[in-house]
Tab-separated table of C-alpha atoms and ligand atoms in Angstrom:
chain	number	residue	atom	x	y	z
A	1	VAL	CA	-47.656	1.396	-6.708
A	2	PRO	CA	-47.469	-0.948	-3.702
A	3	ALA	CA	-43.966	-1.419	-2.343
A	4	PRO	CA	-42.438	-4.784	-3.303
A	5	ALA	CA	-42.529	-7.580	-0.764
A	6	ALA	CA	-39.447	-7.534	1.398
A	7	SER	CA	-38.455	-10.939	0.097
A	8	ASN	CA	-38.330	-9.544	-3.467
A	9	LEU	CA	-35.850	-6.862	-2.520
A	10	GLN	CA	-32.478	-7.860	-3.943
A	11	ILE	CA	-29.210	-6.031	-3.426
A	12	ASP	CA	-27.226	-5.394	-6.602
A	13	PRO	CA	-24.014	-7.507	-6.549
A	14	GLU	CA	-22.343	-5.414	-9.285
A	15	ARG	CA	-23.020	-2.123	-7.483
A	16	LEU	CA	-21.654	-3.514	-4.198
A	17	TRP	CA	-18.559	-4.960	-5.874
A	18	GLY	CA	-18.036	-1.665	-7.704
A	19	ASP	CA	-18.118	0.238	-4.397
A	20	LEU	CA	-15.678	-2.214	-2.810
A	21	MET	CA	-13.203	-1.896	-5.679
A	22	GLU	CA	-13.621	1.892	-5.933
A	23	THR	CA	-13.028	2.562	-2.226
A	24	ALA	CA	-10.170	0.015	-2.183
A	25	LYS	CA	-8.252	2.486	-4.360
A	26	ILE	CA	-8.212	4.948	-1.440
A	27	GLY	CA	-5.010	3.788	0.247
A	28	GLY	CA	-4.628	0.933	-2.234
A	29	THR	CA	-1.216	-0.800	-2.127
A	30	PRO	CA	0.760	-2.292	-5.058
A	31	ASN	CA	0.041	-5.810	-3.685
A	32	GLY	CA	-3.721	-5.289	-3.917
A	33	GLY	CA	-4.306	-4.468	-0.250
A	34	ILE	CA	-5.195	-1.248	1.543
A	35	CYS	CA	-3.179	0.926	3.927
A	36	ARG	CA	-5.775	3.412	5.224
A	37	LEU	CA	-4.973	4.072	8.876
A	38	THR	CA	-7.621	5.756	10.956
A	39	LEU	CA	-7.754	9.595	10.951
A	40	THR	CA	-5.257	9.973	8.117
A	41	ASP	CA	-6.076	11.964	4.992
A	42	LEU	CA	-6.875	8.650	3.275
A	43	ASP	CA	-9.454	7.966	5.988
A	44	ARG	CA	-10.849	11.437	5.338
A	45	GLN	CA	-11.155	10.661	1.624
A	46	VAL	CA	-13.105	7.442	2.151
A	47	ARG	CA	-15.298	9.161	4.754
A	48	ASP	CA	-16.044	11.938	2.271
A	49	TRP	CA	-16.949	9.268	-0.305
A	50	PHE	CA	-19.292	7.546	2.149
A	51	CYS	CA	-21.030	10.806	3.174
A	52	ARG	CA	-21.531	11.794	-0.495
A	53	GLU	CA	-23.088	8.406	-1.330
A	54	ALA	CA	-25.358	8.463	1.724
A	55	LYS	CA	-26.543	12.024	1.069
A	56	ALA	CA	-27.246	11.092	-2.558
A	57	LEU	CA	-29.702	8.522	-1.153
A	58	GLY	CA	-31.453	11.235	0.835
A	59	CYS	CA	-29.953	10.182	4.158
A	60	ALA	CA	-29.443	12.647	6.974
A	61	VAL	CA	-25.749	12.303	7.893
A	62	THR	CA	-24.551	13.136	11.423
A	63	ILE	CA	-21.076	12.837	12.929
A	64	ASP	CA	-20.267	12.568	16.629
A	65	ASP	CA	-17.274	13.673	18.716
A	66	MET	CA	-15.508	10.346	18.154
A	67	GLY	CA	-15.873	10.743	14.402
A	68	ALA	CA	-18.487	8.011	14.045
A	69	ILE	CA	-20.702	8.710	11.018
A	70	TYR	CA	-24.459	7.918	11.068
A	71	ALA	CA	-26.407	7.914	7.769
A	72	ARG	CA	-30.137	7.837	8.616
A	73	ARG	CA	-33.063	6.883	6.330
A	74	GLU	CA	-36.454	7.652	7.864
A	75	GLY	CA	-39.157	4.999	8.301
A	76	GLN	CA	-42.879	5.247	9.052
A	77	ARG	CA	-42.134	6.028	12.704
A	78	ARG	CA	-39.517	8.713	13.399
A	79	ASP	CA	-39.963	8.140	17.139
A	80	VAL	CA	-38.786	4.517	16.993
A	81	PRO	CA	-35.004	4.103	17.486
A	82	PRO	CA	-33.324	3.123	14.196
A	83	ILE	CA	-32.232	-0.353	13.211
A	84	ALA	CA	-28.554	0.117	12.426
A	85	MET	CA	-26.033	-1.681	10.215
A	86	GLY	CA	-22.363	-0.880	9.800
A	87	SER	CA	-18.708	-1.599	10.498
A	88	HIS	CA	-15.448	0.316	9.902
A	89	LEU	CA	-13.524	1.896	7.014
A	90	ASP	CA	-10.091	2.079	8.675
A	91	THR	CA	-7.599	-0.695	7.883
A	92	GLN	CA	-4.457	-2.353	9.157
A	93	PRO	CA	-1.153	-1.031	7.724
A	94	SER	CA	-1.140	-3.934	5.252
A	95	GLY	CA	-4.826	-4.727	5.346
A	96	GLY	CA	-7.146	-6.264	2.784
A	97	LYS	CA	-10.035	-4.913	0.703
A	98	PHE	CA	-12.847	-6.476	2.749
A	99	ASP	CA	-12.119	-6.223	6.512
A	100	GLY	CA	-14.544	-3.535	7.695
A	101	ALA	CA	-15.284	-2.085	4.254
A	102	LEU	CA	-17.626	-4.946	3.383
A	103	GLY	CA	-19.783	-4.215	6.432
A	104	VAL	CA	-20.121	-0.513	5.691
A	105	LEU	CA	-20.576	-0.836	1.913
A	106	ALA	CA	-23.025	-3.761	2.132
A	107	ALA	CA	-25.087	-1.713	4.597
A	108	LEU	CA	-24.996	1.217	2.166
A	109	GLU	CA	-26.068	-1.130	-0.655
A	110	ALA	CA	-28.930	-2.498	1.488
A	111	LEU	CA	-30.102	1.043	2.190
A	112	ARG	CA	-29.724	1.921	-1.505
A	113	THR	CA	-31.901	-1.103	-2.396
A	114	LEU	CA	-34.647	0.126	-0.051
A	115	HIS	CA	-34.385	3.631	-1.489
A	116	ARG	CA	-34.500	2.495	-5.149
A	117	ALA	CA	-37.525	0.260	-4.407
A	118	GLY	CA	-39.329	3.003	-2.483
A	119	TYR	CA	-39.707	0.509	0.357
A	120	GLU	CA	-40.754	2.218	3.595
A	121	THR	CA	-39.537	0.451	6.725
A	122	PHE	CA	-41.344	0.767	10.047
A	123	ALA	CA	-38.276	1.981	11.936
A	124	PRO	CA	-35.652	4.372	10.611
A	125	ILE	CA	-32.562	2.621	9.200
A	126	GLU	CA	-29.014	3.805	9.958
A	127	VAL	CA	-25.676	2.936	8.399
A	128	ILE	CA	-22.752	3.552	10.776
A	129	ASN	CA	-19.011	3.905	10.146
A	130	TRP	CA	-17.120	3.459	13.447
A	131	THR	CA	-13.805	5.241	13.990
A	132	ASN	CA	-10.587	3.357	14.841
A	133	GLU	CA	-11.906	-0.194	14.875
A	134	GLU	CA	-8.482	-1.674	14.106
A	135	GLY	CA	-6.489	-0.212	16.968
A	136	ALA	CA	-3.459	-0.278	14.644
A	137	ARG	CA	-2.744	3.446	15.138
A	138	PHE	CA	-4.529	4.320	18.390
A	139	ALA	CA	-4.851	1.573	21.009
A	140	PRO	CA	-7.137	0.089	22.122
A	141	ALA	CA	-9.180	-1.116	19.156
A	142	MET	CA	-12.890	-0.290	18.644
A	143	LEU	CA	-12.432	3.069	20.312
A	144	ALA	CA	-15.532	4.912	18.997
A	145	SER	CA	-17.901	1.963	19.407
A	146	GLY	CA	-16.385	1.525	22.869
A	147	VAL	CA	-17.383	5.078	23.826
A	148	PHE	CA	-20.813	4.512	22.231
A	149	GLY	CA	-21.216	1.308	24.289
A	150	GLY	CA	-20.156	3.019	27.505
A	151	VAL	CA	-16.925	1.004	27.806
A	152	PHE	CA	-14.421	3.851	27.316
A	153	GLU	CA	-14.779	7.266	28.883
A	154	ARG	CA	-14.988	9.922	26.118
A	155	ASP	CA	-12.155	12.226	27.262
A	156	TRP	CA	-9.847	9.254	27.881
A	157	ALA	CA	-10.575	7.965	24.374
A	158	ALA	CA	-10.071	11.367	22.746
A	159	ALA	CA	-6.729	11.721	24.545
A	160	ARG	CA	-5.254	8.458	23.189
A	161	GLN	CA	-1.954	8.962	21.393
A	162	ASP	CA	-0.384	7.103	18.515
A	163	ARG	CA	3.288	6.081	18.675
A	164	ALA	CA	4.315	9.414	17.155
A	165	GLY	CA	2.530	11.211	20.026
A	166	VAL	CA	-0.375	12.469	17.887
A	167	VAL	CA	-3.535	12.842	19.992
A	168	PHE	CA	-6.722	11.130	18.693
A	169	GLY	CA	-8.898	14.256	19.153
A	170	ASP	CA	-6.394	16.443	17.285
A	171	ALA	CA	-6.144	13.984	14.383
A	172	LEU	CA	-9.945	13.845	14.238
A	173	GLU	CA	-10.109	17.661	14.135
A	174	GLU	CA	-7.402	17.702	11.466
A	175	ILE	CA	-9.471	15.625	9.014
A	176	GLY	CA	-12.622	17.612	9.807
A	177	TYR	CA	-14.618	14.752	11.349
A	178	ARG	CA	-14.952	15.836	14.972
A	179	GLY	CA	-18.727	16.214	15.049
A	180	PRO	CA	-20.900	18.112	17.539
A	181	ALA	CA	-22.934	15.135	18.795
A	182	LYS	CA	-21.711	13.431	21.969
A	183	CYS	CA	-20.862	9.819	21.011
A	184	GLY	CA	-23.490	7.524	22.545
A	185	ASP	CA	-25.548	10.300	24.146
A	186	ARG	CA	-29.259	10.176	23.255
A	187	HIS	CA	-28.622	7.885	20.285
A	188	PRO	CA	-30.728	4.808	21.059
A	189	LEU	CA	-30.834	1.972	18.539
A	190	SER	CA	-33.464	-0.770	18.139
A	191	ALA	CA	-30.785	-3.195	16.919
A	192	PHE	CA	-27.375	-3.361	15.254
A	193	PHE	CA	-26.314	-5.868	12.577
A	194	GLU	CA	-22.697	-6.070	11.335
A	195	LEU	CA	-21.625	-7.984	8.233
A	196	HIS	CA	-17.952	-8.974	8.241
A	197	ILE	CA	-15.635	-11.475	6.600
A	198	GLU	CA	-14.921	-14.356	8.985
A	199	GLN	CA	-11.143	-13.718	8.918
A	200	GLY	CA	-10.711	-17.385	9.817
A	201	PRO	CA	-10.863	-20.781	8.023
A	202	TYR	CA	-14.025	-22.482	9.337
A	203	LEU	CA	-16.825	-21.406	6.952
A	204	GLU	CA	-14.711	-22.112	3.886
A	205	ALA	CA	-13.485	-25.452	5.295
A	206	GLU	CA	-17.069	-26.562	5.921
A	207	GLY	CA	-18.431	-25.124	2.660
A	208	ARG	CA	-20.893	-22.882	4.510
A	209	ASP	CA	-22.160	-19.649	2.940
A	210	ILE	CA	-23.014	-17.712	6.107
A	211	GLY	CA	-21.867	-17.562	9.735
A	212	ALA	CA	-24.560	-16.670	12.278
A	213	VAL	CA	-22.232	-15.124	14.833
A	214	THR	CA	-23.394	-15.974	18.360
A	215	GLY	CA	-20.596	-14.106	20.153
A	216	ILE	CA	-16.969	-12.967	20.315
A	217	GLN	CA	-14.114	-14.558	22.250
A	218	ALA	CA	-12.284	-12.922	25.162
A	219	ILE	CA	-9.388	-10.637	24.138
A	220	ARG	CA	-6.630	-9.092	26.240
A	221	TRP	CA	-3.793	-6.824	25.081
A	222	TYR	CA	-0.699	-5.896	27.131
A	223	GLU	CA	2.443	-3.851	26.548
A	224	VAL	CA	5.591	-5.468	27.978
A	225	THR	CA	8.895	-3.663	28.514
A	226	VAL	CA	12.126	-5.513	29.275
A	227	VAL	CA	15.074	-3.384	30.475
A	228	GLY	CA	18.613	-4.801	30.472
A	229	ASN	CA	21.935	-3.059	29.950
A	230	GLU	CA	22.992	-1.237	26.785
A	231	THR	CA	26.683	-2.165	26.249
A	232	HIS	CA	29.293	-2.556	23.526
A	233	ALA	CA	28.741	-5.625	21.338
A	234	GLY	CA	32.480	-6.146	20.917
A	235	THR	CA	33.852	-5.661	24.391
A	236	THR	CA	31.167	-7.032	26.735
A	237	PRO	CA	31.840	-10.683	27.659
A	238	MET	CA	28.695	-12.863	27.429
A	239	PRO	CA	28.454	-13.564	31.221
A	240	ARG	CA	28.383	-9.821	31.902
A	241	ARG	CA	25.519	-9.058	29.560
A	242	LYS	CA	21.923	-8.140	30.327
A	243	ASP	CA	20.595	-8.456	26.782
A	244	ALA	CA	16.969	-7.212	26.718
A	245	LEU	CA	16.305	-8.713	23.276
A	246	VAL	CA	17.473	-12.227	24.185
A	247	ALA	CA	15.263	-12.084	27.290
A	248	ALA	CA	12.293	-10.689	25.330
A	249	SER	CA	12.731	-13.372	22.663
A	250	ARG	CA	12.327	-16.057	25.347
A	251	ILE	CA	9.055	-14.405	26.425
A	252	VAL	CA	7.843	-14.244	22.809
A	253	ALA	CA	8.547	-17.962	22.407
A	254	ARG	CA	6.788	-18.679	25.734
A	255	ILE	CA	3.637	-16.833	24.573
A	256	ASP	CA	3.504	-18.969	21.429
A	257	ALA	CA	4.036	-22.147	23.494
A	258	LEU	CA	1.349	-21.103	25.990
A	259	ALA	CA	-1.275	-20.712	23.283
A	260	ARG	CA	-0.359	-24.149	21.914
A	261	GLU	CA	-0.717	-25.655	25.399
A	262	TYR	CA	-4.345	-24.465	25.383
A	263	ALA	CA	-5.047	-25.722	21.851
A	264	PRO	CA	-7.142	-25.788	19.748
A	265	LEU	CA	-8.854	-22.485	20.529
A	266	ALA	CA	-6.260	-20.370	22.338
A	267	VAL	CA	-4.200	-17.845	20.362
A	268	GLY	CA	-1.255	-15.726	21.495
A	269	THR	CA	0.542	-13.113	19.383
A	270	VAL	CA	3.365	-10.595	19.647
A	271	GLY	CA	2.629	-8.283	16.738
A	272	TRP	CA	4.677	-5.202	17.533
A	273	LEU	CA	8.191	-5.042	18.972
A	274	GLU	CA	10.668	-2.188	19.379
A	275	VAL	CA	14.376	-2.612	20.181
A	276	ARG	CA	16.469	0.197	21.699
A	277	PRO	CA	18.883	1.525	20.643
A	278	ASN	CA	18.409	-0.800	17.638
A	279	SER	CA	22.053	-0.571	16.519
A	280	PRO	CA	24.047	-3.516	15.107
A	281	ASN	CA	26.961	-3.155	17.550
A	282	VAL	CA	25.061	-2.366	20.785
A	283	VAL	CA	23.678	-5.021	23.106
A	284	PRO	CA	19.944	-4.124	23.251
A	285	GLY	CA	19.189	-2.274	26.466
A	286	GLN	CA	15.404	-2.090	26.185
A	287	VAL	CA	12.709	-3.975	24.297
A	288	THR	CA	8.986	-3.096	24.251
A	289	PHE	CA	6.388	-5.359	22.664
A	290	THR	CA	2.631	-5.969	22.513
A	291	VAL	CA	0.910	-9.190	23.606
A	292	ASP	CA	-2.508	-10.313	22.290
A	293	LEU	CA	-4.109	-13.290	24.127
A	294	ARG	CA	-7.520	-14.707	23.125
A	295	HIS	CA	-9.842	-17.623	23.901
A	296	PRO	CA	-13.638	-18.087	24.000
A	297	ASP	CA	-13.345	-19.012	27.707
A	298	GLU	CA	-12.086	-16.097	29.813
A	299	THR	CA	-10.671	-18.455	32.473
A	300	VAL	CA	-8.197	-19.743	29.868
A	301	VAL	CA	-7.068	-16.205	29.023
A	302	GLU	CA	-6.695	-15.623	32.764
A	303	ALA	CA	-4.538	-18.763	33.040
A	304	MET	CA	-2.353	-17.691	30.114
A	305	GLU	CA	-1.913	-14.263	31.699
A	306	THR	CA	-0.802	-15.891	34.955
A	307	GLU	CA	1.762	-18.037	33.102
A	308	LEU	CA	3.004	-14.958	31.216
A	309	ARG	CA	3.547	-13.092	34.492
A	310	ARG	CA	5.452	-16.106	35.847
A	311	ALA	CA	7.745	-16.054	32.798
A	312	LEU	CA	8.376	-12.344	33.293
A	313	TYR	CA	9.272	-12.867	36.972
A	314	GLY	CA	11.851	-15.410	35.775
A	315	ILE	CA	13.450	-12.723	33.596
A	316	ALA	CA	13.497	-10.321	36.548
A	317	ASP	CA	15.376	-12.936	38.592
A	318	GLU	CA	18.211	-12.632	36.069
A	319	GLY	CA	18.666	-8.986	36.944
A	320	LEU	CA	16.633	-7.432	34.130
A	321	ARG	CA	13.678	-5.164	34.864
A	322	VAL	CA	10.262	-6.063	33.371
A	323	GLU	CA	6.952	-4.213	33.262
A	324	MET	CA	3.606	-5.512	31.925
A	325	LYS	CA	0.899	-2.898	31.278
A	326	PRO	CA	-2.689	-4.083	30.474
A	327	ILE	CA	-3.949	-2.149	27.406
A	328	TRP	CA	-7.248	-3.799	26.462
A	329	HIS	CA	-9.515	-6.206	28.289
A	330	GLN	CA	-12.546	-7.426	26.374
A	331	PRO	CA	-14.598	-10.146	28.082
A	332	PRO	CA	-16.401	-12.698	25.882
A	333	VAL	CA	-19.502	-11.297	24.134
A	334	VAL	CA	-22.837	-13.116	23.675
A	335	PHE	CA	-25.074	-11.641	20.960
A	336	ASP	CA	-28.843	-11.173	21.201
A	337	LYS	CA	-30.731	-14.402	20.499
A	338	THR	CA	-33.513	-12.665	18.513
A	339	CYS	CA	-31.006	-10.989	16.245
A	340	VAL	CA	-28.985	-14.183	15.766
A	341	ALA	CA	-32.225	-16.025	14.938
A	342	ALA	CA	-33.041	-13.308	12.377
A	343	VAL	CA	-29.651	-13.952	10.738
A	344	ARG	CA	-30.197	-17.732	10.619
A	345	ALA	CA	-33.727	-17.265	9.196
A	346	ALA	CA	-32.504	-14.733	6.621
A	347	ALA	CA	-29.785	-17.135	5.446
A	348	ARG	CA	-32.412	-19.879	5.087
A	349	ALA	CA	-34.805	-17.518	3.240
A	350	CYS	CA	-31.984	-16.679	0.832
A	351	GLY	CA	-31.369	-20.373	0.188
A	352	LEU	CA	-27.938	-20.229	1.824
A	353	THR	CA	-26.271	-22.679	4.193
A	354	SER	CA	-25.185	-21.329	7.571
A	355	ARG	CA	-23.679	-22.380	10.863
A	356	ASP	CA	-23.354	-20.732	14.252
A	357	ILE	CA	-19.869	-19.414	14.921
A	358	ILE	CA	-17.975	-17.485	17.619
A	359	SER	CA	-15.830	-14.656	16.285
A	360	GLY	CA	-12.080	-14.898	16.844
A	361	ALA	CA	-11.693	-11.242	15.905
A	362	GLY	CA	-12.952	-8.291	17.864
A	363	HIS	CA	-15.578	-6.125	16.178
A	364	ASP	CA	-17.492	-2.907	16.860
A	365	ALA	CA	-20.560	-5.083	17.395
A	366	ALA	CA	-18.907	-6.286	20.625
A	367	TYR	CA	-19.336	-2.885	22.265
A	368	VAL	CA	-22.557	-1.881	20.518
A	369	SER	CA	-24.095	-5.091	21.954
A	370	ARG	CA	-23.806	-3.506	25.403
A	371	VAL	CA	-26.471	-0.920	24.530
A	372	THR	CA	-28.708	-2.617	21.937
A	373	SER	CA	-29.725	-5.997	20.517
A	374	THR	CA	-26.856	-6.980	18.235
A	375	ALA	CA	-25.685	-9.787	15.965
A	376	MET	CA	-23.140	-10.322	13.216
A	377	ILE	CA	-23.151	-12.054	9.864
A	378	PHE	CA	-19.974	-13.690	8.517
A	379	VAL	CA	-19.070	-14.644	4.997
A	380	PRO	CA	-16.049	-16.856	4.193
A	381	CYS	CA	-12.713	-15.416	3.106
A	382	ARG	CA	-10.212	-17.343	0.982
A	383	ASP	CA	-7.910	-19.580	3.081
A	384	GLY	CA	-9.270	-17.769	6.145
A	385	LEU	CA	-6.708	-15.068	5.385
A	386	SER	CA	-7.168	-11.517	6.758
A	387	HIS	CA	-5.018	-8.645	8.047
A	388	ASN	CA	-3.107	-9.475	4.881
A	389	GLU	CA	-3.078	-7.729	1.477
A	390	ALA	CA	-4.125	-10.975	-0.211
A	391	GLU	CA	-7.429	-11.040	1.749
A	392	PHE	CA	-10.195	-12.098	-0.673
A	393	THR	CA	-13.944	-12.776	-0.636
A	394	SER	CA	-15.744	-13.310	-3.949
A	395	LYS	CA	-18.369	-11.022	-5.487
A	396	GLU	CA	-20.970	-13.759	-4.934
A	397	GLN	CA	-20.004	-14.218	-1.271
A	398	CYS	CA	-20.089	-10.445	-0.649
A	399	ALA	CA	-23.510	-10.263	-2.311
A	400	ALA	CA	-24.812	-13.222	-0.288
A	401	GLY	CA	-23.721	-11.525	2.930
A	402	ALA	CA	-25.300	-8.234	1.909
A	403	GLN	CA	-28.565	-9.975	0.967
A	404	VAL	CA	-28.716	-11.734	4.342
A	405	LEU	CA	-27.945	-8.416	6.068
A	406	LEU	CA	-30.837	-6.730	4.224
A	407	GLN	CA	-33.277	-9.552	4.933
A	408	ALA	CA	-32.258	-9.832	8.612
A	409	VAL	CA	-32.805	-6.101	9.088
A	410	LEU	CA	-36.202	-6.256	7.316
A	411	ALA	CA	-37.250	-9.263	9.409
A	412	PHE	CA	-36.301	-7.412	12.593
A	413	ASP	CA	-38.186	-4.355	11.297
A	414	ARG	CA	-41.354	-6.410	10.723
A	415	GLU	CA	-40.980	-7.928	14.210
A	416	LEU	CA	-40.622	-4.435	15.690
A	417	ALA	CA	-43.745	-3.239	13.838
A	418	ALA	CA	-45.751	-6.241	15.027
A	419	ARG	CA	-44.697	-5.618	18.644
A	420	GLN	CA	-45.690	-1.950	18.482
A	421	ARG	CA	-49.139	-2.533	16.994
B	1	HGY	O1	-8.074	-7.207	16.773
B	1	HGY	C1	-9.102	-7.545	16.195
B	1	HGY	O2	-9.553	-8.655	16.367
B	1	HGY	C2	-9.831	-6.602	15.266
B	1	HGY	O3	-9.393	-6.842	13.965
B	1	HGY	N1	-9.622	-5.222	15.614
B	2	MN	MN1	-12.714	-5.601	11.044
B	3	MN	MN1	-9.304	-5.987	11.292
C-alpha cells in the first residue's frame, strides 16, 4: 500500500492533548501548574514516560552525558544526519503545562503519526528532550543544548551546582540519566525544529495562529551581591546604618527604570533575591540577587549593563561593598532562512495565519542553531502568560502547532532528498 502523501498526514489532536494532560500530572500543582525541576525524581518519572512511549514506536533511544535523550526513527538513508524536533520537559518552580512539554510531546506525536501511517522519511527523524532548559535549579539555562552547541564546556557544565550545593553530574547520576554518549560528539543533525508557546502577547493580540520565529533576543544574567553592616534594628541610629537591603532595593528599582527607558522592547528583571541574616530585628548585612537583561539589539543590553554598573558604583560610594558576577551571556540568535521558510510554508499549507516573530525567551534552539540549520514555531498562549501556573494554550492551538511542526519537518525532508539525488 503506497504511503499517504505527506500533506495527508494529520497529527491526532486528542492523543497530543492526552499526553500533555497525562504528563502534566507528574509534578502537577493544586493550581493546575507543574513543579518539575530538572534532575529531580519527578524529572526522572517524565523521562521514563517519554522513553517508554518512544520505544513503543520502535525508536532507538540514546542518552548522553548531559542527560539529553534522543529518540531516533530510521529513514531510507541511515547515513544522512537526522532531522530533529524537540524541546524540554523540566519546568519552573511554578511553571505551566505547556512551556517545553508542548515541544517534546508534539514532536513525539509527529513521529507517532509517521509511524502509524508507515510513512518512510528520507532522513532519520529524532525527537530530543534537552536537560535543564529552564536554568531554575542549575544556572545557566539551556545547559545540555549549550554543551551540544559547543557553547559550554562539558566538565564545567557537569560541575554546576544548585543553591543547595548539589552538583549537576551527581543529580544526573542519581536519577539514572547520565548516558555514555558524549553530548554533541559525533551527533550531526540535518536540521532542528522546536515548537514552543510564544510566552508573550503578540500572536494572540494580532489573532495569528503561528509564529515563524526568525531569531531570539540577546540575554544576559548577572548575580549581584551588596554587603553592608549587620547591626541591631533597635539600637543602630539611621545615620550609622549600612543597610544592604535598602541599597539593593534602589538597584532593583533602577533596573526596572532602565528597561522602561529603553522601551518598548527592553526588559529587566530581578527574579531571585536572598537577604542575610533575614531576621526581623537585624539590619540586613548582605543581599544577593539575580539580574536578567534582554533586548533584540545587543548594544542596548550593553548600554543597560553600563548603567547598572554605574548604579552599583554609587552604592559603593556610600561605604557598602558591591560585586556583580556575569552568569549567562547569550548574543542575539538568527535562525536558518530555509528552516524559517519551511515553517511559513507549512503554516500556509495548513491554512493557518502566521507572522515572523523574534523570541523574547531563550530556548534550546538558540544553542542548537550553532551546529545545525534551526528554526522555531510558536503558538499563542492565553494573555501571553507563561512561567505561571495559569499558562494555557488550547487543544486546537497545540494541534495546529504540532501539524505545522510535522509538515515543516516533512518539507525539509523532501528538500534534503531532492538535494541528495
Ligand atoms: O529564560 C528563558 O527565557 C527560558 O525560559 N529559559
Ligand atoms: Mn521553554
Ligand atoms: Mn521556560
